[in-house]
JSON list of C-alpha atoms in Angstrom, two decimals:
[
{"chain": "A", "resi": 1, "resn": "MET", "atom": "CA", "xyz": [0.00, 0.00, 0.00]},
{"chain": "A", "resi": 2, "resn": "PRO", "atom": "CA", "xyz": [2.79, 2.54, 0.72]},
{"chain": "A", "resi": 3, "resn": "ARG", "atom": "CA", "xyz": [4.03, 2.21, -2.86]},
{"chain": "A", "resi": 4, "resn": "ILE", "atom": "CA", "xyz": [0.61, 3.17, -4.29]},
{"chain": "A", "resi": 5, "resn": "LYS", "atom": "CA", "xyz": [0.42, 6.14, -1.93]},
{"chain": "A", "resi": 6, "resn": "GLU", "atom": "CA", "xyz": [3.92, 7.25, -2.99]},
{"chain": "A", "resi": 7, "resn": "ARG", "atom": "CA", "xyz": [2.97, 7.03, -6.67]},
{"chain": "A", "resi": 8, "resn": "ILE", "atom": "CA", "xyz": [-0.21, 9.07, -6.11]},
{"chain": "A", "resi": 9, "resn": "MET", "atom": "CA", "xyz": [1.78, 11.71, -4.18]},
{"chain": "A", "resi": 10, "resn": "ASN", "atom": "CA", "xyz": [4.42, 11.89, -6.94]},
{"chain": "A", "resi": 11, "resn": "GLN", "atom": "CA", "xyz": [1.73, 12.27, -9.59]},
{"chain": "A", "resi": 12, "resn": "ALA", "atom": "CA", "xyz": [-0.01, 15.04, -7.66]},
{"chain": "A", "resi": 13, "resn": "ILE", "atom": "CA", "xyz": [3.27, 16.91, -7.23]},
{"chain": "A", "resi": 14, "resn": "LYS", "atom": "CA", "xyz": [4.21, 16.58, -10.91]},
{"chain": "A", "resi": 15, "resn": "GLU", "atom": "CA", "xyz": [0.77, 17.69, -12.09]},
{"chain": "A", "resi": 16, "resn": "THR", "atom": "CA", "xyz": [1.12, 20.92, -10.12]},
{"chain": "A", "resi": 17, "resn": "LEU", "atom": "CA", "xyz": [4.51, 21.78, -11.63]},
{"chain": "A", "resi": 18, "resn": "PRO", "atom": "CA", "xyz": [4.17, 23.89, -14.77]},
{"chain": "A", "resi": 19, "resn": "THR", "atom": "CA", "xyz": [6.00, 22.49, -17.79]},
{"chain": "A", "resi": 20, "resn": "PRO", "atom": "CA", "xyz": [8.52, 24.93, -19.27]},
{"chain": "A", "resi": 21, "resn": "THR", "atom": "CA", "xyz": [7.39, 25.53, -22.82]},
{"chain": "A", "resi": 22, "resn": "GLY", "atom": "CA", "xyz": [8.70, 27.88, -25.49]},
{"chain": "A", "resi": 23, "resn": "TRP", "atom": "CA", "xyz": [11.87, 29.42, -26.86]},
{"chain": "A", "resi": 24, "resn": "LEU", "atom": "CA", "xyz": [14.74, 30.92, -24.91]},
{"chain": "A", "resi": 25, "resn": "VAL", "atom": "CA", "xyz": [17.48, 32.80, -26.78]},
{"chain": "A", "resi": 26, "resn": "SER", "atom": "CA", "xyz": [21.03, 33.19, -25.48]},
{"chain": "A", "resi": 27, "resn": "PRO", "atom": "CA", "xyz": [22.43, 36.62, -24.60]},
{"chain": "A", "resi": 28, "resn": "THR", "atom": "CA", "xyz": [24.96, 36.32, -27.47]},
{"chain": "A", "resi": 29, "resn": "ARG", "atom": "CA", "xyz": [22.15, 35.45, -29.91]},
{"chain": "A", "resi": 30, "resn": "GLU", "atom": "CA", "xyz": [24.15, 32.44, -31.14]},
{"chain": "A", "resi": 31, "resn": "PHE", "atom": "CA", "xyz": [21.77, 29.79, -29.81]},
{"chain": "A", "resi": 32, "resn": "CYS", "atom": "CA", "xyz": [18.16, 29.36, -28.84]},
{"chain": "A", "resi": 33, "resn": "MET", "atom": "CA", "xyz": [16.61, 26.52, -26.89]},
{"chain": "A", "resi": 34, "resn": "PHE", "atom": "CA", "xyz": [13.14, 25.10, -27.39]},
{"chain": "A", "resi": 35, "resn": "PHE", "atom": "CA", "xyz": [11.24, 23.35, -24.57]},
{"chain": "A", "resi": 36, "resn": "ILE", "atom": "CA", "xyz": [8.13, 21.24, -25.16]},
{"chain": "A", "resi": 37, "resn": "ARG", "atom": "CA", "xyz": [6.43, 18.54, -23.07]},
{"chain": "A", "resi": 38, "resn": "ASP", "atom": "CA", "xyz": [6.62, 15.05, -24.54]},
{"chain": "A", "resi": 39, "resn": "PRO", "atom": "CA", "xyz": [2.95, 14.25, -25.21]},
{"chain": "A", "resi": 40, "resn": "LYS", "atom": "CA", "xyz": [3.70, 10.51, -25.07]},
{"chain": "A", "resi": 41, "resn": "SER", "atom": "CA", "xyz": [5.23, 10.59, -21.60]},
{"chain": "A", "resi": 42, "resn": "GLU", "atom": "CA", "xyz": [3.25, 9.31, -18.64]},
{"chain": "A", "resi": 43, "resn": "MET", "atom": "CA", "xyz": [1.41, 11.92, -16.57]},
{"chain": "A", "resi": 44, "resn": "ALA", "atom": "CA", "xyz": [3.06, 10.54, -13.42]},
{"chain": "A", "resi": 45, "resn": "PHE", "atom": "CA", "xyz": [6.51, 10.93, -14.96]},
{"chain": "A", "resi": 46, "resn": "PRO", "atom": "CA", "xyz": [6.36, 13.82, -17.46]},
{"chain": "A", "resi": 47, "resn": "ARG", "atom": "CA", "xyz": [9.27, 14.25, -19.84]},
{"chain": "A", "resi": 48, "resn": "VAL", "atom": "CA", "xyz": [10.30, 17.33, -21.78]},
{"chain": "A", "resi": 49, "resn": "TYR", "atom": "CA", "xyz": [12.09, 17.63, -25.11]},
{"chain": "A", "resi": 50, "resn": "THR", "atom": "CA", "xyz": [14.74, 20.31, -25.34]},
{"chain": "A", "resi": 51, "resn": "GLN", "atom": "CA", "xyz": [16.25, 21.35, -28.64]},
{"chain": "A", "resi": 52, "resn": "VAL", "atom": "CA", "xyz": [19.28, 23.58, -29.03]},
{"chain": "A", "resi": 53, "resn": "TRP", "atom": "CA", "xyz": [19.25, 25.55, -32.29]},
{"chain": "A", "resi": 54, "resn": "TYR", "atom": "CA", "xyz": [21.70, 27.87, -33.97]},
{"chain": "A", "resi": 55, "resn": "CYS", "atom": "CA", "xyz": [19.92, 31.15, -34.54]},
{"chain": "A", "resi": 56, "resn": "LEU", "atom": "CA", "xyz": [20.06, 34.53, -36.22]},
{"chain": "A", "resi": 57, "resn": "GLU", "atom": "CA", "xyz": [20.68, 37.75, -34.31]},
{"chain": "A", "resi": 58, "resn": "ASP", "atom": "CA", "xyz": [16.91, 38.32, -34.02]},
{"chain": "A", "resi": 59, "resn": "GLY", "atom": "CA", "xyz": [16.56, 34.93, -32.28]},
{"chain": "A", "resi": 60, "resn": "THR", "atom": "CA", "xyz": [15.09, 33.09, -35.26]},
{"chain": "A", "resi": 61, "resn": "PRO", "atom": "CA", "xyz": [16.20, 29.43, -35.20]},
{"chain": "A", "resi": 62, "resn": "THR", "atom": "CA", "xyz": [18.03, 28.29, -38.34]},
{"chain": "A", "resi": 63, "resn": "LYS", "atom": "CA", "xyz": [19.65, 24.88, -37.77]},
{"chain": "A", "resi": 64, "resn": "LEU", "atom": "CA", "xyz": [19.08, 22.19, -35.16]},
{"chain": "A", "resi": 65, "resn": "LYS", "atom": "CA", "xyz": [22.16, 21.40, -33.05]},
{"chain": "A", "resi": 66, "resn": "ASN", "atom": "CA", "xyz": [20.78, 18.69, -30.73]},
{"chain": "A", "resi": 67, "resn": "THR", "atom": "CA", "xyz": [17.66, 17.25, -29.08]},
{"chain": "A", "resi": 68, "resn": "ARG", "atom": "CA", "xyz": [17.32, 15.76, -25.61]},
{"chain": "A", "resi": 69, "resn": "ARG", "atom": "CA", "xyz": [14.47, 14.15, -23.69]},
{"chain": "A", "resi": 70, "resn": "ILE", "atom": "CA", "xyz": [14.72, 14.92, -19.97]},
{"chain": "A", "resi": 71, "resn": "ASP", "atom": "CA", "xyz": [12.58, 14.60, -16.86]},
{"chain": "A", "resi": 72, "resn": "LEU", "atom": "CA", "xyz": [10.37, 17.50, -15.75]},
{"chain": "A", "resi": 73, "resn": "GLU", "atom": "CA", "xyz": [12.52, 18.51, -12.77]},
{"chain": "A", "resi": 74, "resn": "SER", "atom": "CA", "xyz": [15.65, 18.76, -14.96]},
{"chain": "A", "resi": 75, "resn": "ALA", "atom": "CA", "xyz": [13.73, 20.81, -17.53]},
{"chain": "A", "resi": 76, "resn": "ILE", "atom": "CA", "xyz": [12.51, 23.23, -14.87]},
{"chain": "A", "resi": 77, "resn": "GLU", "atom": "CA", "xyz": [16.01, 23.53, -13.43]},
{"chain": "A", "resi": 78, "resn": "THR", "atom": "CA", "xyz": [17.54, 24.19, -16.88]},
{"chain": "A", "resi": 79, "resn": "TRP", "atom": "CA", "xyz": [14.81, 26.74, -17.75]},
{"chain": "A", "resi": 80, "resn": "HIS", "atom": "CA", "xyz": [15.38, 28.73, -14.55]},
{"chain": "A", "resi": 81, "resn": "GLU", "atom": "CA", "xyz": [19.16, 28.49, -14.82]},
{"chain": "A", "resi": 82, "resn": "LEU", "atom": "CA", "xyz": [19.10, 29.88, -18.37]},
{"chain": "A", "resi": 83, "resn": "LEU", "atom": "CA", "xyz": [16.81, 32.74, -17.31]},
{"chain": "A", "resi": 84, "resn": "THR", "atom": "CA", "xyz": [19.22, 33.66, -14.51]},
{"chain": "A", "resi": 85, "resn": "GLN", "atom": "CA", "xyz": [22.01, 33.70, -17.12]},
{"chain": "A", "resi": 86, "resn": "ASP", "atom": "CA", "xyz": [20.17, 36.38, -19.15]},
{"chain": "A", "resi": 87, "resn": "TRP", "atom": "CA", "xyz": [18.55, 34.11, -21.72]},
{"chain": "A", "resi": 88, "resn": "GLU", "atom": "CA", "xyz": [15.34, 35.73, -22.98]},
{"chain": "A", "resi": 89, "resn": "LEU", "atom": "CA", "xyz": [11.92, 34.23, -23.64]},
{"chain": "A", "resi": 90, "resn": "MET", "atom": "CA", "xyz": [11.03, 34.62, -27.33]},
{"chain": "A", "resi": 91, "resn": "GLU", "atom": "CA", "xyz": [7.48, 34.80, -28.68]},
{"chain": "A", "resi": 92, "resn": "HIS", "atom": "CA", "xyz": [7.99, 33.31, -32.17]},
{"chain": "A", "resi": 93, "resn": "GLN", "atom": "CA", "xyz": [7.72, 29.73, -33.32]},
{"chain": "A", "resi": 94, "resn": "ILE", "atom": "CA", "xyz": [10.06, 27.84, -35.64]},
{"chain": "A", "resi": 95, "resn": "SER", "atom": "CA", "xyz": [10.55, 29.50, -39.02]},
{"chain": "A", "resi": 96, "resn": "ASP", "atom": "CA", "xyz": [9.55, 27.84, -42.30]},
{"chain": "A", "resi": 97, "resn": "ALA", "atom": "CA", "xyz": [13.20, 27.96, -43.39]},
{"chain": "A", "resi": 98, "resn": "ALA", "atom": "CA", "xyz": [14.34, 26.01, -40.32]},
{"chain": "A", "resi": 99, "resn": "ALA", "atom": "CA", "xyz": [11.51, 23.46, -40.52]}
]
């Protein structure tokens, strides 16, 4: 029974954590990073895809550098760390040229 209770508690905690989603661009404007929740991951153990892109000076992504699939806590930690290092949240989506 304790295992079921632990799983329910973990699920409740993870459901209350907001998933980082969107584009962050580096202060040098060399890279941008895209965060999106993996829709196929379990609700109890959410995963997030991160993609690092090369980008133009305006923050427009141009070429994919790498993709990673990480747990929610790591994604939140990375998101906050980048924001404290002067990365900026961008409003645009991927360009047609990059896609």
